[in-house]
Coordinates of C-alpha atoms in Angstrom, one line a residue:
X881 CA 63.9 94.4 -9.2
X882 CA 63.5 95.2 -5.5
X883 CA 62.3 92.5 -3.2
X884 CA 59.9 92.5 -0.4
X885 CA 61.2 92.5 3.2
X886 CA 58.9 91.8 6.1
X887 CA 57.6 94.5 8.4
X888 CA 59.8 95.0 11.5
X889 CA 59.6 92.1 14.0
X890 CA 61.4 94.3 16.6
X891 CA 58.9 97.1 16.3
X892 CA 56.1 94.6 16.4
X893 CA 57.4 93.1 19.7
X894 CA 57.9 96.6 21.2
X895 CA 54.5 97.7 20.1
X896 CA 52.9 94.6 21.6
X897 CA 54.6 95.3 24.9
X898 CA 53.5 98.9 24.8
X899 CA 49.9 97.9 24.2
X900 CA 50.0 95.5 27.1
X901 CA 51.4 98.3 29.3
X902 CA 48.7 100.9 28.5
X903 CA 46.3 102.1 31.1
X904 CA 43.5 99.9 29.7
X905 CA 42.3 96.5 30.7
X906 CA 44.1 93.6 28.9
X907 CA 42.6 93.2 25.4
X908 CA 40.1 96.0 25.8
X909 CA 41.2 97.7 22.6
X910 CA 40.5 94.6 20.6
X911 CA 41.4 94.7 17.0
X912 CA 42.3 98.4 17.3
X913 CA 45.3 97.4 19.3
X914 CA 46.2 94.7 16.8
X915 CA 46.0 97.3 14.0
X916 CA 48.3 99.6 15.9
X917 CA 50.9 96.9 16.3
X918 CA 50.7 96.2 12.6
X919 CA 51.1 99.9 11.8
X920 CA 54.1 100.2 14.1
X921 CA 55.7 97.2 12.5
X922 CA 55.3 98.7 9.1
X923 CA 56.7 102.0 10.2
X924 CA 59.5 100.4 12.2
X925 CA 58.7 102.8 15.0
X926 CA 57.0 102.6 18.4
X927 CA 54.8 104.4 19.1
X928 CA 53.7 104.7 15.5
X929 CA 53.7 108.1 13.9
X930 CA 50.4 109.9 13.1
X931 CA 49.0 108.8 9.7
X932 CA 48.5 112.2 8.2
X933 CA 49.3 111.7 4.5
X934 CA 47.0 109.2 3.0
X935 CA 46.7 108.8 -0.8
X936 CA 44.2 107.0 -3.0
X937 CA 44.9 106.2 -6.6
X938 CA 41.9 105.0 -8.7
X939 CA 42.9 102.8 -11.6
X940 CA 40.3 103.0 -14.4
X941 CA 39.9 100.7 -17.3
X942 CA 37.3 99.1 -19.5
X943 CA 36.9 95.3 -19.9
X944 CA 36.0 93.5 -23.1
X945 CA 33.9 91.1 -21.2
X946 CA 31.5 93.9 -20.2
X947 CA 29.9 93.7 -23.6
X948 CA 29.0 90.0 -23.0
X949 CA 26.2 90.2 -20.4
X950 CA 28.1 90.1 -17.2
X951 CA 27.2 93.6 -15.8
X952 CA 24.0 95.5 -15.1
X953 CA 25.5 98.7 -16.6
X954 CA 26.9 99.5 -20.1
X955 CA 30.6 100.0 -20.6
X956 CA 30.1 103.7 -21.3
X957 CA 29.6 104.4 -17.6
X958 CA 33.3 103.9 -17.0
X959 CA 34.3 107.1 -18.8
X960 CA 31.4 109.0 -17.3
X961 CA 32.5 108.0 -13.8
X962 CA 36.1 109.0 -14.5
X963 CA 34.8 112.5 -15.3
X964 CA 32.8 112.5 -12.1
X965 CA 35.9 111.7 -10.1
X966 CA 37.7 114.5 -11.8
X967 CA 34.8 116.8 -10.9
X968 CA 35.0 115.7 -7.3
X969 CA 31.4 114.6 -7.2
X970 CA 31.6 110.8 -6.8
X971 CA 30.9 109.0 -3.5
X972 CA 34.6 108.4 -2.9
X973 CA 35.3 112.1 -3.4
X974 CA 32.9 112.9 -0.6
X975 CA 34.4 110.3 1.7
X976 CA 38.0 111.4 0.9
X977 CA 37.2 115.0 1.5
X978 CA 35.7 114.2 4.9
X979 CA 38.7 112.1 6.0
X980 CA 41.6 114.1 4.4
X981 CA 42.5 111.6 1.7
X982 CA 44.1 112.8 -1.5
X983 CA 42.5 111.3 -4.7
X984 CA 44.2 110.7 -8.0
X985 CA 42.5 109.0 -11.0
X986 CA 44.4 107.4 -13.9
X987 CA 43.1 106.0 -17.1
X988 CA 45.0 102.7 -17.8
X989 CA 42.5 101.2 -20.3
X990 CA 39.3 103.2 -20.6
X991 CA 37.6 102.9 -24.0
X992 CA 37.5 106.7 -24.4
X993 CA 40.0 109.3 -25.5
X994 CA 38.6 112.0 -23.2
X995 CA 38.8 114.6 -26.0
X996 CA 36.4 116.9 -24.2
X997 CA 38.9 117.5 -21.3
X998 CA 41.4 120.3 -21.3
X999 CA 44.8 119.3 -22.5
X1000 CA 46.5 119.4 -19.1
X1001 CA 43.8 117.3 -17.4
X1002 CA 43.7 114.8 -20.2
X1003 CA 47.5 114.5 -20.2
X1004 CA 47.6 113.8 -16.4
X1005 CA 44.8 111.3 -16.7
X1006 CA 46.2 109.3 -19.6
X1007 CA 49.9 109.5 -19.0
X1008 CA 50.1 105.8 -18.2
X1009 CA 47.4 104.6 -20.6
X1010 CA 48.2 101.1 -22.0
X1011 CA 45.3 100.5 -24.4
X1012 CA 41.6 101.1 -24.9
X1013 CA 39.7 98.3 -23.1
X1014 CA 41.0 94.8 -22.6
X1015 CA 40.3 91.6 -24.5
X1016 CA 37.1 89.7 -23.5
X1017 CA 38.8 87.1 -21.3
X1018 CA 36.6 84.1 -22.3
X1019 CA 37.5 84.7 -26.0
X1020 CA 41.0 86.0 -25.9
X1021 CA 43.8 87.2 -23.7
X1022 CA 43.1 90.5 -21.8
X1023 CA 46.5 91.9 -22.7
X1024 CA 49.7 91.1 -24.6
X1025 CA 52.7 90.1 -22.5
X1026 CA 54.2 93.5 -23.4
X1027 CA 51.2 95.3 -22.2
X1028 CA 51.1 93.4 -18.9
X1029 CA 54.7 94.4 -18.2
X1030 CA 53.9 98.0 -19.2
X1031 CA 51.0 98.1 -16.8
X1032 CA 52.9 96.5 -14.0
X1033 CA 55.7 99.0 -14.4
X1034 CA 53.2 101.9 -14.6
X1035 CA 51.6 100.9 -11.3
X1036 CA 55.0 100.6 -9.6
X1037 CA 56.0 104.0 -10.9
X1038 CA 52.7 105.5 -9.7
X1039 CA 53.2 104.1 -6.2
X1040 CA 56.7 105.5 -6.0
X1041 CA 55.5 108.9 -7.2
X1042 CA 53.1 109.0 -4.3
X1043 CA 55.6 107.7 -1.8
X1044 CA 58.2 110.3 -2.8
X1045 CA 55.5 112.9 -2.4
X1046 CA 55.0 111.9 1.2
X1047 CA 52.4 109.1 1.3
X1048 CA 52.4 107.3 4.7
X1049 CA 49.5 105.0 3.7
X1050 CA 48.4 104.1 0.2
X1051 CA 44.9 103.0 -1.0
X1052 CA 44.0 101.5 -4.3
X1053 CA 40.7 102.2 -6.0
X1054 CA 39.0 101.0 -9.2
X1055 CA 36.6 102.0 -11.9
X1056 CA 35.6 99.8 -14.7
X1057 CA 32.2 98.3 -15.7
X1058 CA 32.5 94.6 -15.7
X1059 CA 35.7 94.5 -13.6
X1060 CA 34.4 92.0 -11.1
X1061 CA 34.5 89.4 -13.8
X1062 CA 38.3 89.5 -14.4
X1063 CA 39.0 90.1 -10.7
X1064 CA 37.0 87.0 -9.7
X1065 CA 38.9 85.1 -12.4
X1066 CA 42.2 86.2 -10.9
X1067 CA 41.1 85.0 -7.5
X1068 CA 39.9 81.7 -8.9
X1069 CA 43.2 81.2 -10.7
X1070 CA 45.2 82.2 -7.6
X1071 CA 43.3 79.9 -5.3
X1072 CA 42.6 77.0 -7.7
X1073 CA 38.8 77.4 -7.4
X1074 CA 36.0 77.0 -9.9
X1075 CA 34.0 80.0 -11.0
X1076 CA 31.0 79.0 -8.9
X1077 CA 32.9 79.5 -5.7
X1078 CA 34.1 83.0 -6.5
X1079 CA 31.5 84.7 -8.6
X1080 CA 29.3 87.5 -7.2
X1081 CA 26.6 89.8 -8.5
X1082 CA 28.9 92.8 -9.1
X1083 CA 26.7 95.8 -9.8
X1084 CA 23.5 93.8 -9.0
X1085 CA 22.9 91.3 -11.8
X1086 CA 20.0 88.9 -11.6
X1087 CA 20.1 85.1 -11.4
X1088 CA 20.2 84.6 -15.1
X1089 CA 23.1 87.0 -15.6
X1090 CA 24.9 85.5 -12.6
X1091 CA 24.7 82.0 -14.2
X1092 CA 26.1 83.5 -17.4
X1093 CA 28.9 85.3 -15.6
X1094 CA 29.8 82.1 -13.9
X1095 CA 30.0 80.3 -17.2
X1096 CA 32.1 83.1 -18.7
X1097 CA 34.6 82.8 -15.9
X1098 CA 34.8 79.1 -16.2
X1099 CA 35.4 79.3 -20.0
X1100 CA 38.1 81.9 -19.4
X1101 CA 39.9 79.7 -16.8
X1102 CA 39.8 76.8 -19.2
X1103 CA 41.1 78.9 -22.0
X1104 CA 44.0 80.2 -19.8
X1105 CA 44.9 76.6 -19.0
X1106 CA 48.2 76.0 -17.2
X1107 CA 49.2 79.6 -17.5
X1108 CA 47.2 80.3 -14.3
X1109 CA 50.1 78.8 -12.4
X1110 CA 52.2 81.9 -13.2
X1111 CA 50.8 85.1 -11.7
X1112 CA 52.1 87.4 -14.4
X1113 CA 50.7 85.2 -17.2
X1114 CA 47.5 85.1 -15.2
X1115 CA 47.3 88.9 -15.5
X1116 CA 47.9 88.6 -19.3
X1117 CA 45.2 86.0 -19.8
X1118 CA 42.6 87.0 -17.3
X1119 CA 43.3 90.5 -16.1
X1120 CA 43.3 94.0 -17.7
X1121 CA 45.5 97.0 -17.8
X1122 CA 44.0 98.6 -14.7
X1123 CA 44.2 95.4 -12.7
X1124 CA 47.8 94.8 -13.8
X1125 CA 48.7 98.3 -12.9
X1126 CA 47.0 98.0 -9.5
X1127 CA 49.1 94.8 -8.9
X1128 CA 52.3 96.7 -9.7
X1129 CA 51.2 99.6 -7.4
X1130 CA 50.6 97.2 -4.5
X1131 CA 53.8 95.3 -5.1
X1132 CA 55.9 98.5 -5.2
X1133 CA 54.4 99.7 -1.9
X1134 CA 55.4 96.4 -0.2
X1135 CA 58.9 96.6 -1.8
X1136 CA 59.3 100.1 -0.5
X1137 CA 57.9 99.4 3.0
X1138 CA 54.7 101.5 2.8
X1139 CA 51.5 100.1 4.2
X1140 CA 48.4 99.7 2.1
X1141 CA 44.7 99.7 3.0
X1142 CA 42.9 97.5 0.6
X1143 CA 39.4 98.1 -0.7
X1144 CA 37.0 95.7 -2.4
X1145 CA 37.4 92.8 -4.8
X1146 CA 39.5 94.5 -7.4
X1147 CA 42.3 95.7 -5.0
X1148 CA 42.1 92.4 -3.0
X1149 CA 42.4 90.3 -6.2
X1150 CA 45.4 92.4 -7.2
X1151 CA 46.9 92.0 -3.7
X1152 CA 46.6 88.3 -3.9
X1153 CA 48.3 88.4 -7.3
X1154 CA 51.1 90.7 -5.9
X1155 CA 51.6 88.2 -3.1
X1156 CA 51.9 85.4 -5.7
X1157 CA 54.5 87.4 -7.5
X1158 CA 56.4 88.3 -4.3
X1159 CA 55.4 86.0 -1.4
X1160 CA 55.3 88.1 1.7
X1161 CA 53.9 91.2 0.1
X1162 CA 50.5 90.7 1.9
X1163 CA 52.2 91.4 5.2
X1164 CA 52.1 95.1 4.2
X1165 CA 48.4 95.1 3.5
X1166 CA 45.4 95.6 5.8
X1167 CA 41.8 95.1 4.6
X1168 CA 39.7 98.2 4.8
X1169 CA 36.3 96.5 4.5
X1170 CA 34.5 93.3 3.5
X1171 CA 32.8 93.4 0.1
X1172 CA 29.7 91.5 -0.7
X1173 CA 31.7 89.7 -3.4
X1174 CA 32.6 86.1 -2.3
X1175 CA 35.9 86.2 -4.1
X1176 CA 37.1 89.1 -1.9
X1177 CA 36.5 87.2 1.3
X1178 CA 38.2 84.0 -0.1
X1179 CA 41.3 86.0 -1.1
X1180 CA 41.5 87.8 2.2
X1181 CA 41.3 84.5 4.1
X1182 CA 44.1 83.2 2.0
X1183 CA 46.2 86.2 2.9
X1184 CA 45.2 86.1 6.6
X1185 CA 43.5 89.4 6.5
X1186 CA 40.3 90.3 8.5
X1187 CA 38.5 93.4 7.3
X1188 CA 38.2 96.4 9.6
X1189 CA 34.7 97.3 8.5
X1190 CA 31.7 95.2 7.3
X1191 CA 29.1 97.6 6.0
X1192 CA 27.7 95.6 3.1
X1193 CA 29.4 98.0 0.7
X1194 CA 30.0 97.0 -3.0
X1195 CA 30.6 100.4 -4.6
X1196 CA 34.3 100.1 -5.4
X1197 CA 36.2 103.3 -6.2
X1198 CA 38.3 102.8 -3.1
X1199 CA 35.3 103.9 -1.0
X1200 CA 35.5 101.2 1.6
X1201 CA 39.2 101.7 2.2
X1202 CA 38.7 105.4 2.6
X1203 CA 35.8 104.8 5.1
X1204 CA 38.3 102.8 7.2
X1205 CA 41.0 105.4 7.3
X1206 CA 39.8 106.9 10.6
X1207 CA 40.1 103.4 12.2
X1208 CA 43.8 103.3 11.1
X1209 CA 44.4 106.8 12.5
X1210 CA 42.6 105.7 15.8
X1211 CA 44.9 102.7 16.1
X1212 CA 48.0 104.9 15.7
X1213 CA 46.6 107.4 18.3
X1214 CA 45.9 104.9 21.0
X1215 CA 49.4 103.5 21.0
X1216 CA 50.8 106.9 20.9
X1217 CA 48.6 109.0 23.2
X1218 CA 47.2 106.6 25.9
X1219 CA 49.1 106.7 29.2
X1220 CA 51.0 103.8 30.4
X1221 CA 49.7 102.0 33.6
X1222 CA 53.1 102.8 35.2
X1223 CA 52.4 106.5 34.7
X1224 CA 49.1 106.6 36.7
X1225 CA 49.0 108.3 40.0
X1226 CA 46.9 107.0 42.9

């Protein structure tokens, strides 16, 4: 199994010196300059190359816990939204088309066989499918150990397919009613926190449902017991096929030295889990936006990542990461195109 190497310290140092030498006041580019340094260190090149080929993979799956009062929407919405992605009519499709981001959607665990789709579309959608829905995590494990490994391997294979096809920046998106419950549980397990500190309203549940969701996560954590000390066993007990695949995707990107722009709670929970599996993986991740979910902010703080955008978004799909792509491209451009102070003429 490949291991994670750190982004280039040499490129980081050269990029920092180039930033300081630009024809701008010291510190005037703020976090845009810091982002440019990170990008250069990931690419191992100063100035950084343009970020032209950006690819989003949406990992879809249903969650057994969604039938237990933790979401404002019924589980059947997952399959309907997958069809909307395929039709190019979801919010993330609109953002991706605007910003030149390729979108791919994959069914890892949707409780639907998509029999209405044509054979080629269905085959491409379900090629990595692990199972139909996950176990309800407060009652049983989400996956078997074999399914966890299958999903992790699938995510890694998907990342490497996109990298071989030319991806310079990867994004991870999600679709799955109820998915903030297992994602919050992954964060609670990874940080050693009780449910009350990580739980959020997801799709907009009321106070009664929020209290119930908190209880469900606490029960799930108690049921998992000491297994939460192992990140892979945590995925088996508390995750899902789509979350495990996302973890494998993020881990493979770090192993192969390709930067990732994270989205909301689901991708950040998986990034935290990937960093638990391979410490240092988080160095390859930047946070696209701040979600309204408390677990996302807690996990980002643990990984030392500050979101690029804070727009109050809680849509998922990869939408916040896609919205932040122009910021990444801007960071690359300023380090590459702005004149050096030494080049100015009086």
